[in-house]
mmCIF file of C-alpha atoms and ligand atoms in Angstrom:
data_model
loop_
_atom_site.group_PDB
_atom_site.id
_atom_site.type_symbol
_atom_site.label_atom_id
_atom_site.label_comp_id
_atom_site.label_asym_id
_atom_site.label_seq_id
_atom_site.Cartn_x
_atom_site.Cartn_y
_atom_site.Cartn_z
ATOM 1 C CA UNK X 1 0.000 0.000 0.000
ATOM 2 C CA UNK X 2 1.500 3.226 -0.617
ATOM 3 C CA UNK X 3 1.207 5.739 2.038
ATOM 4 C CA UNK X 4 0.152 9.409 1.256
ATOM 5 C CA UNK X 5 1.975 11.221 3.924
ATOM 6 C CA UNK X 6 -0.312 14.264 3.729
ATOM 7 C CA UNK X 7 -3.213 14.678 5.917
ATOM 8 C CA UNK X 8 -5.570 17.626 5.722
ATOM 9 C CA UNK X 9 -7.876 18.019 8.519
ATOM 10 C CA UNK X 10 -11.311 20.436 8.843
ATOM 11 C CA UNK X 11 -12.033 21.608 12.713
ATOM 12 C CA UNK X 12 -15.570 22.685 12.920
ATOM 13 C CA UNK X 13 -15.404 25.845 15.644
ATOM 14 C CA UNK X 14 -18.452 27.556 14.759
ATOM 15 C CA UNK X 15 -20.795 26.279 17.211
ATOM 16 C CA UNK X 16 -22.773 28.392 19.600
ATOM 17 C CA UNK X 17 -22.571 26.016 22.172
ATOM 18 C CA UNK X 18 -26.436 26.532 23.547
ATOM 19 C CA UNK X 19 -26.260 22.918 25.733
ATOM 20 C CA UNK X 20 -23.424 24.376 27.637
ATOM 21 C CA UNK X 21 -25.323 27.141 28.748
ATOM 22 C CA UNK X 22 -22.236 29.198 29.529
ATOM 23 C CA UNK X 23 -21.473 32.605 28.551
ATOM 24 C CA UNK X 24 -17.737 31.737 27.778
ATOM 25 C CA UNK X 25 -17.264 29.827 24.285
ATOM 26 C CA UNK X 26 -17.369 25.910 25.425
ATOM 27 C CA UNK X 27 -13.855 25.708 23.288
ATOM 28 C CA UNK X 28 -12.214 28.175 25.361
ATOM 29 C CA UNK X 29 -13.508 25.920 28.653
ATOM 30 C CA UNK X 30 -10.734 23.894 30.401
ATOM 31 C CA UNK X 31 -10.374 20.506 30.698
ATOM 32 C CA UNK X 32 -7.595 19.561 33.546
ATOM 33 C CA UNK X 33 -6.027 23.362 32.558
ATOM 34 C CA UNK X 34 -5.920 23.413 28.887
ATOM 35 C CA UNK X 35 -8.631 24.476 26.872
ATOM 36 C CA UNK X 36 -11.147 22.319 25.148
ATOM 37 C CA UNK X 37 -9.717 24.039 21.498
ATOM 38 C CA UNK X 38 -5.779 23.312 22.354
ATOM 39 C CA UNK X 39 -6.676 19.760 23.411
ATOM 40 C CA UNK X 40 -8.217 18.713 20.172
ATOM 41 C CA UNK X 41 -5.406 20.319 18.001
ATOM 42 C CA UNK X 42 -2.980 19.195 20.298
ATOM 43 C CA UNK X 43 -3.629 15.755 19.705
ATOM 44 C CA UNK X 44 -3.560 15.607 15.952
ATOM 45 C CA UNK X 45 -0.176 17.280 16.564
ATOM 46 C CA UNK X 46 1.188 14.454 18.323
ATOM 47 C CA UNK X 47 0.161 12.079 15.822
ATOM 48 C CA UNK X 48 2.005 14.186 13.308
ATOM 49 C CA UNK X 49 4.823 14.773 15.582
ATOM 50 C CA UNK X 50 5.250 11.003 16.116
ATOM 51 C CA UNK X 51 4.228 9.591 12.823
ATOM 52 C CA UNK X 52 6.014 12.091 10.538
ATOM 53 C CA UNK X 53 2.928 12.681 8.786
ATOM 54 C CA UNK X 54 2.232 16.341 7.434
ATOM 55 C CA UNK X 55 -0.635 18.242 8.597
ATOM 56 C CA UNK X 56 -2.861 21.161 7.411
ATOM 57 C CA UNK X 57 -5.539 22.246 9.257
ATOM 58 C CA UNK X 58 -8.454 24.520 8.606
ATOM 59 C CA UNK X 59 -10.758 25.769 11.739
ATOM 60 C CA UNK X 60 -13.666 27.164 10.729
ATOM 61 C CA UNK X 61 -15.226 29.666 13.379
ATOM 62 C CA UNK X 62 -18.033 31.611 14.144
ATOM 63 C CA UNK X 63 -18.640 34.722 11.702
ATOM 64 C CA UNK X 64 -16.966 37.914 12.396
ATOM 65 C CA UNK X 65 -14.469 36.102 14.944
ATOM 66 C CA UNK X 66 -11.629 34.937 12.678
ATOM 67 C CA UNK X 67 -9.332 37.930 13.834
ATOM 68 C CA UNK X 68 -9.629 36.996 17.557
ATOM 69 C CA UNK X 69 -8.651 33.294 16.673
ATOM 70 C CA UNK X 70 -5.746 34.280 14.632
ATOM 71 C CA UNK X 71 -4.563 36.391 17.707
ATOM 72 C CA UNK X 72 -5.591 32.802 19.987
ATOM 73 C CA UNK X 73 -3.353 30.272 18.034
ATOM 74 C CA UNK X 74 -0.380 32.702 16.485
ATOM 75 C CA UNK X 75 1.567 31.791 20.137
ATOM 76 C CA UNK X 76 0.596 28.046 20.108
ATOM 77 C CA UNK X 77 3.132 25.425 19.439
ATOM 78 C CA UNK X 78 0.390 24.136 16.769
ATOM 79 C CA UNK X 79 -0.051 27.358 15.156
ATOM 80 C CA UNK X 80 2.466 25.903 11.897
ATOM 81 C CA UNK X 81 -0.153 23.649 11.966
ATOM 82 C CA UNK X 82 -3.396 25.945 11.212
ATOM 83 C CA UNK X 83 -2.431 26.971 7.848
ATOM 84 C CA UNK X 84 -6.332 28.662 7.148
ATOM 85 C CA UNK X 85 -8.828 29.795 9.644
ATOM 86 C CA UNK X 86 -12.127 30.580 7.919
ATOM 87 C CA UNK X 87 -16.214 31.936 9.011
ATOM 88 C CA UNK X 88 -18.665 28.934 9.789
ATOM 89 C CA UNK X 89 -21.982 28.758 9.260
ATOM 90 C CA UNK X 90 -25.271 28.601 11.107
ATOM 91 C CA UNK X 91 -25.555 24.954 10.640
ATOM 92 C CA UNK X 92 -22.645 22.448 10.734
ATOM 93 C CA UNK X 93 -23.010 21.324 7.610
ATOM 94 C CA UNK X 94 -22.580 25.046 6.340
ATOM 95 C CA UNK X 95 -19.483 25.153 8.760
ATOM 96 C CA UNK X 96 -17.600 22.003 6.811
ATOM 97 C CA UNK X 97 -18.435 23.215 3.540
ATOM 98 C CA UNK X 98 -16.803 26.686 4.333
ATOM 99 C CA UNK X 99 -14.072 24.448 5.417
ATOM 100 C CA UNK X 100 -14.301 22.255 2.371
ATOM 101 C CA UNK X 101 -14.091 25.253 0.107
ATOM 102 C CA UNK X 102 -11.218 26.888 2.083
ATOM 103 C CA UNK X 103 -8.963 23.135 0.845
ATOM 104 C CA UNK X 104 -9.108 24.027 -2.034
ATOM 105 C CA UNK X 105 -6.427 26.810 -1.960
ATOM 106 C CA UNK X 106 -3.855 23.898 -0.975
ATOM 107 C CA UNK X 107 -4.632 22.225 -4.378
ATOM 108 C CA UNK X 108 -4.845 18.721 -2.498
ATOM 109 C CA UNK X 109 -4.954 15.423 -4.687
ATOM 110 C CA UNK X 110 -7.952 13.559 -5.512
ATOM 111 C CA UNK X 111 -6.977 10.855 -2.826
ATOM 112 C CA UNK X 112 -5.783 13.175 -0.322
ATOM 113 C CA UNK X 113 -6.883 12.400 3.394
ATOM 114 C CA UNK X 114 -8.969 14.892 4.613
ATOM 115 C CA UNK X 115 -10.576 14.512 8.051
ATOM 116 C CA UNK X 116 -13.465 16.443 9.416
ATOM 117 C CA UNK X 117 -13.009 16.422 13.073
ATOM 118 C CA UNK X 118 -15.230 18.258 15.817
ATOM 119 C CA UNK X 119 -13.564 21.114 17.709
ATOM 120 C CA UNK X 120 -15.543 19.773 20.731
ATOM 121 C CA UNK X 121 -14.308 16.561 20.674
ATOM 122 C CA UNK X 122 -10.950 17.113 22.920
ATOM 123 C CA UNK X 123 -10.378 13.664 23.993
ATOM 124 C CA UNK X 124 -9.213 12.045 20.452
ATOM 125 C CA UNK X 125 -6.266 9.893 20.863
ATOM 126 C CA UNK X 126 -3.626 9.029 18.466
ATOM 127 C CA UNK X 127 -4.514 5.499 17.762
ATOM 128 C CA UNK X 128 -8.502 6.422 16.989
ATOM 129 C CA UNK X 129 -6.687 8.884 14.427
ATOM 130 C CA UNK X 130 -4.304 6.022 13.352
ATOM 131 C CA UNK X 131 -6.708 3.744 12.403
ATOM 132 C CA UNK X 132 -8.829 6.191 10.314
ATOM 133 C CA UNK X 133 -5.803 7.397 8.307
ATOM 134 C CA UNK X 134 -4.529 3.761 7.596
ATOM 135 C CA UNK X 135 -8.366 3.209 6.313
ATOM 136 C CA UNK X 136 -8.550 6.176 4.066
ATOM 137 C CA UNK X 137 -5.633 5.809 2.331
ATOM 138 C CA UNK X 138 -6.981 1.985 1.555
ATOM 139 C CA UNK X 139 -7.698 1.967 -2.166
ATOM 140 C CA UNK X 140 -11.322 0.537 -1.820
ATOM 141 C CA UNK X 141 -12.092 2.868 1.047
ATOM 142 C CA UNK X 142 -13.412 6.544 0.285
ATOM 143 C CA UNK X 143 -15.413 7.436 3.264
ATOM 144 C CA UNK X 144 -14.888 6.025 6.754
ATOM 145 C CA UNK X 145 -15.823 7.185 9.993
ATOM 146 C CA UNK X 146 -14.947 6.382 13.692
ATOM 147 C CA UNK X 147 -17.446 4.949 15.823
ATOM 148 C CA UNK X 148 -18.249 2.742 18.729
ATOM 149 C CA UNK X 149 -21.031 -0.157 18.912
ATOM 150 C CA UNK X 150 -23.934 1.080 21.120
ATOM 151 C CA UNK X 151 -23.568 0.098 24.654
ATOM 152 C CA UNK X 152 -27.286 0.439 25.323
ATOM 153 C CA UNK X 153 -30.534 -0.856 23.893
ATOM 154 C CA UNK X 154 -32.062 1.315 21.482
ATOM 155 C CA UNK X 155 -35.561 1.952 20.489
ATOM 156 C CA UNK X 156 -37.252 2.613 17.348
ATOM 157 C CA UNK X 157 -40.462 4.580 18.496
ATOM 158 C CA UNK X 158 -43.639 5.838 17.316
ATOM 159 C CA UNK X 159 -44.794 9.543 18.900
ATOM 160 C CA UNK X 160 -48.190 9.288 19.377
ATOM 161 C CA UNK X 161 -50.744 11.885 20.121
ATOM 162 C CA UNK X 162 -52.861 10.319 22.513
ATOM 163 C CA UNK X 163 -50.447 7.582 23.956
ATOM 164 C CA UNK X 164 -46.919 8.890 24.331
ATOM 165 C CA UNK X 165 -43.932 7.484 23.106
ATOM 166 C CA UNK X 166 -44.538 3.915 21.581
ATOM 167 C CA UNK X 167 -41.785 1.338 21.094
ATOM 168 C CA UNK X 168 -41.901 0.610 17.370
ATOM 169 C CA UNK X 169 -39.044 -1.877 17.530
ATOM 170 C CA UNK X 170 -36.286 -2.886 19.306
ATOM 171 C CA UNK X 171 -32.991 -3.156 16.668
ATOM 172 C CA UNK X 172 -30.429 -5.754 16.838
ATOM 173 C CA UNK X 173 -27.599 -3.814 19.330
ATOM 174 C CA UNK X 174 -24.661 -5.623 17.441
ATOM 175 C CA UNK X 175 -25.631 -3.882 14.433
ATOM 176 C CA UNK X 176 -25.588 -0.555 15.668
ATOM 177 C CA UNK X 177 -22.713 1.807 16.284
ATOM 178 C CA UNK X 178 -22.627 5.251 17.464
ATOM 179 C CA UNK X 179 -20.413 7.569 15.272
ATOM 180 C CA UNK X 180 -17.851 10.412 16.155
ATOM 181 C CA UNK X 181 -15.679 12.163 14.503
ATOM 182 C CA UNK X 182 -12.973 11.713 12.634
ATOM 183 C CA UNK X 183 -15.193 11.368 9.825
ATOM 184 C CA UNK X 184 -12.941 10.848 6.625
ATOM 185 C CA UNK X 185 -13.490 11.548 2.825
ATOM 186 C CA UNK X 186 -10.558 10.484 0.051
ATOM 187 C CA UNK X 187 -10.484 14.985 -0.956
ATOM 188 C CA UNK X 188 -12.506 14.717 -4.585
ATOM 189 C CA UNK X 189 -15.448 12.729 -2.655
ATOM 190 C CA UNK X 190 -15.673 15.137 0.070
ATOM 191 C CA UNK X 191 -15.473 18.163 -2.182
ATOM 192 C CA UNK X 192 -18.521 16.531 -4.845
ATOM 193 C CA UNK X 193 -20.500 15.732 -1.587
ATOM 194 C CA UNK X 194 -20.160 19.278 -0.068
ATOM 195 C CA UNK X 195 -20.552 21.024 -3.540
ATOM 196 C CA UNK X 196 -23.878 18.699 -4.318
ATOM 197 C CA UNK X 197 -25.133 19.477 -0.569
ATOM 198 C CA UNK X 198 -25.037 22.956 -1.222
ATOM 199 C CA UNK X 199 -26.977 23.002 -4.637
ATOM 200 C CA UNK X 200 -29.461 20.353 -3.113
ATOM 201 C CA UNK X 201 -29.821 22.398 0.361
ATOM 202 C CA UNK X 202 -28.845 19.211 1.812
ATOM 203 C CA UNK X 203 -28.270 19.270 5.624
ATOM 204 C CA UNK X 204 -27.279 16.472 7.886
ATOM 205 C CA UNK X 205 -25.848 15.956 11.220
ATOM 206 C CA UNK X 206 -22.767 14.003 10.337
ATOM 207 C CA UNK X 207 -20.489 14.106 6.735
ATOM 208 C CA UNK X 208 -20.563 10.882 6.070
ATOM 209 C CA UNK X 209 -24.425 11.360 6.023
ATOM 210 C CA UNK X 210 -23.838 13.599 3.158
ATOM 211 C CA UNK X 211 -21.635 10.405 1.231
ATOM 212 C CA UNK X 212 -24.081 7.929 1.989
ATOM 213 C CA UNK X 213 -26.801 10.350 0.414
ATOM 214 C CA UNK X 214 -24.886 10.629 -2.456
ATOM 215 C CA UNK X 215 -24.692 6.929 -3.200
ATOM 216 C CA UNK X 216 -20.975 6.499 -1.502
ATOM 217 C CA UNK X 217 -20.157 3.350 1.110
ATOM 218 C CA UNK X 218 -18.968 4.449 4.159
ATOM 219 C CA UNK X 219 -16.897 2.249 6.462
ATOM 220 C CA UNK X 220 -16.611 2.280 10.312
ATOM 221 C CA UNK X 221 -13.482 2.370 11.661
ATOM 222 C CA UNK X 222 -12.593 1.499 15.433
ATOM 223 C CA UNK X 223 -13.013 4.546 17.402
ATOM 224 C CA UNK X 224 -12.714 4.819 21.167
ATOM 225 C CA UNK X 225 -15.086 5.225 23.924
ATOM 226 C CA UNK X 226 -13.255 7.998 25.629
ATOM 227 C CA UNK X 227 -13.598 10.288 22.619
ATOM 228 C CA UNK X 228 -16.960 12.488 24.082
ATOM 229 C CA UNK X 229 -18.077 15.585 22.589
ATOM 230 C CA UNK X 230 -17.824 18.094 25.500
ATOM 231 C CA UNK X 231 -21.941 19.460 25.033
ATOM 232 C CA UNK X 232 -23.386 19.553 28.477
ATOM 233 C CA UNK X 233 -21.332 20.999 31.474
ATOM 234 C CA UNK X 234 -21.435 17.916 33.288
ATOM 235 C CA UNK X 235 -18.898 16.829 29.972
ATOM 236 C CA UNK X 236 -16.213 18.599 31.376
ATOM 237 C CA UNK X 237 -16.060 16.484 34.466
ATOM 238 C CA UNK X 238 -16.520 13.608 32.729
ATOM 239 C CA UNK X 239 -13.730 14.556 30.396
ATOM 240 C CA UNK X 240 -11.494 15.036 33.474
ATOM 241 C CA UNK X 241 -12.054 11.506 35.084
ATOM 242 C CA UNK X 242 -11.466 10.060 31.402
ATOM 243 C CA UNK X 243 -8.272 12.100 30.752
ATOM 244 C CA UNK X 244 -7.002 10.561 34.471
ATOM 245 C CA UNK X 245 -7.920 7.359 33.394
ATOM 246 C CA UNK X 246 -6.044 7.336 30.218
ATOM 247 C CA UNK X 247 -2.632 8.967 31.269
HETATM 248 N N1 CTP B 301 -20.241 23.612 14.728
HETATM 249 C C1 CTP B 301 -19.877 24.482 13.706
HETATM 250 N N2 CTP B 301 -20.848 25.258 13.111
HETATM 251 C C2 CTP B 301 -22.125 25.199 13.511
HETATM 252 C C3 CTP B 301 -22.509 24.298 14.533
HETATM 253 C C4 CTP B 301 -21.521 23.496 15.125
HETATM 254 O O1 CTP B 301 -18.717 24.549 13.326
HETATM 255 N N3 CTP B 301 -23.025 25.992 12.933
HETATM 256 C C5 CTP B 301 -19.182 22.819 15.393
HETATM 257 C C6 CTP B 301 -19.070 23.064 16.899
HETATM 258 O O2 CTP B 301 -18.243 24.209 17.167
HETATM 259 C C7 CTP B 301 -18.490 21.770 17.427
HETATM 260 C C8 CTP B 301 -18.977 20.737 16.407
HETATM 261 O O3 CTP B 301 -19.484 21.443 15.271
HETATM 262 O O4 CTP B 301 -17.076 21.756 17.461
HETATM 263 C C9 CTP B 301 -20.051 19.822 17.001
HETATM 264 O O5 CTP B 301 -21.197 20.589 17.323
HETATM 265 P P1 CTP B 301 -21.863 20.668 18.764
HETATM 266 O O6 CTP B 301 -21.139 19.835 19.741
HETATM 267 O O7 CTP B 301 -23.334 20.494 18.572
HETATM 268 O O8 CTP B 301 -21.524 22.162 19.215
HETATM 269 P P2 CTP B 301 -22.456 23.443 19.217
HETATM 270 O O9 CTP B 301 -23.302 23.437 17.974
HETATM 271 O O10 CTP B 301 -21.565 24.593 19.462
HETATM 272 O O11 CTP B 301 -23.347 23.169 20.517
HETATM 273 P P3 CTP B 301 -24.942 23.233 20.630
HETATM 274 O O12 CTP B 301 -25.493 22.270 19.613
HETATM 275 O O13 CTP B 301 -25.200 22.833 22.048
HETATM 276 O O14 CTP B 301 -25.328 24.668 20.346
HETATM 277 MG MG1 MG B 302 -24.765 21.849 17.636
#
């Protein structure tokens, strides 16, 4: 297999953070002393660091706020590393796609790596990332994303008018996984999804949505229980106990 040593990867930033119902922006919060922002980037920096593999990044924030980030990560050891920082949307899927656009100043390859990768999602380790860049740079893989199987039961349900929630179903729990980010697109899948989404007005919570809707398989790749999106403010303690588990 031959190894593109490239990796491109999109950090949505633009969120308003509403569930954290905190006046402070939930990715300047700390977890354990460093913010929720320099955790995330942080970690794809190791992976670089130790792997030798060469990163770009893009982090797409909210609009009218992309001189105060420049002044936030010009002092970081990653800031090499952020080589575009670009205006988000009011929807995430607007957010990527300004991020999507934004790639394609660095002239990437058709088979280029590119990883969309939550801002919120500080807990990412370098193996979770591992394993999605060894998948992506497969030759029958285009689309891949990291997820977990479901620990619990789910439900399928009915809402009903006059009797509440109604179990519909009850799916099989080995064939269900819960999905994170990572979420990775070979570069001229990810930029005919984004560019159809936006003629179509398609929206959807997760990219690879977007790949599946436009007739692409999408593989899941081993992801890692630890890696939580910091949403509610209990998160950050949860993050805390995780991060003293794993060190
Ligand atoms: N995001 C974004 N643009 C948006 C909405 C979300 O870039 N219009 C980003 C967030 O900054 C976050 C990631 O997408 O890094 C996942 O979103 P989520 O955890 O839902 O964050 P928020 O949308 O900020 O939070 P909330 O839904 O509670 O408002
Ligand atoms: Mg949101």
């Amino acid at each position: 297999m031959s190894f593109s040593r490239k990796l491109y990867v999109i950090f949505p930033a633009a969120g308003s953070g509403t569930r954290m119902k905190s006046d402070k922006n939930k990715l300047l919060m700390e977890v354990n002393g460093v913010t929720v922002i320099d955790r995330t980037i942080e970690a794809f920096k190791q992976y670089s660091d130790e792997s030798g593999i060469d990163l770009s990044c893009v982090l797409v924030v909210s609009p009218g706020k992309t001189d105060e980030w420049d002044s936030y990560v010009k002092d970081k050891d990653y800031a090499s590393m952020i080589s575009s920082i670009v205006e988000g949307g009011d929807t995430r899927t607007k957010s990527v796609g300004n991020g999507v656009s934004a790639l394609k100043a660095f002239n990437p390859a058709n088979d280029d790596a590119v990883f969309i990768h939550d801002a919120a999602r500080c807990l990412i380790d370098k193996d979770s990332i591992s394993r999605c860049f060894e998948a992506i740079n497969e030759d029958e893989t285009n689309v891949c994303v990291s997820g977990v199987k479901t620990k619990n039961t789910i439900k399928m349900v009915k809402e009903d008018i006059s009797q509440g929630v109604m179990v519909e179903s009850t799916p099989n729990r080995n064939l269900l996984y819960e999905v994170q980010t990572p979420q990775c697109f070979k570069y001229s899948i990810l930029e005919e999804c984004y560019r159809r989404a936006k003629e179509d007005g398609y929206e959807a919570t997760d990219d690879t949505a977007l790949a599946e809707h436009y007739g692409y398989k999408v593989r899941i790749v081993e992801g890692s229980y630890s890696n939580i999106k910091i949403t509610t403010p209990e998160d950050i303690a949860i993050a805390e106990a995780l991060l003293r588990n794993m060190q």
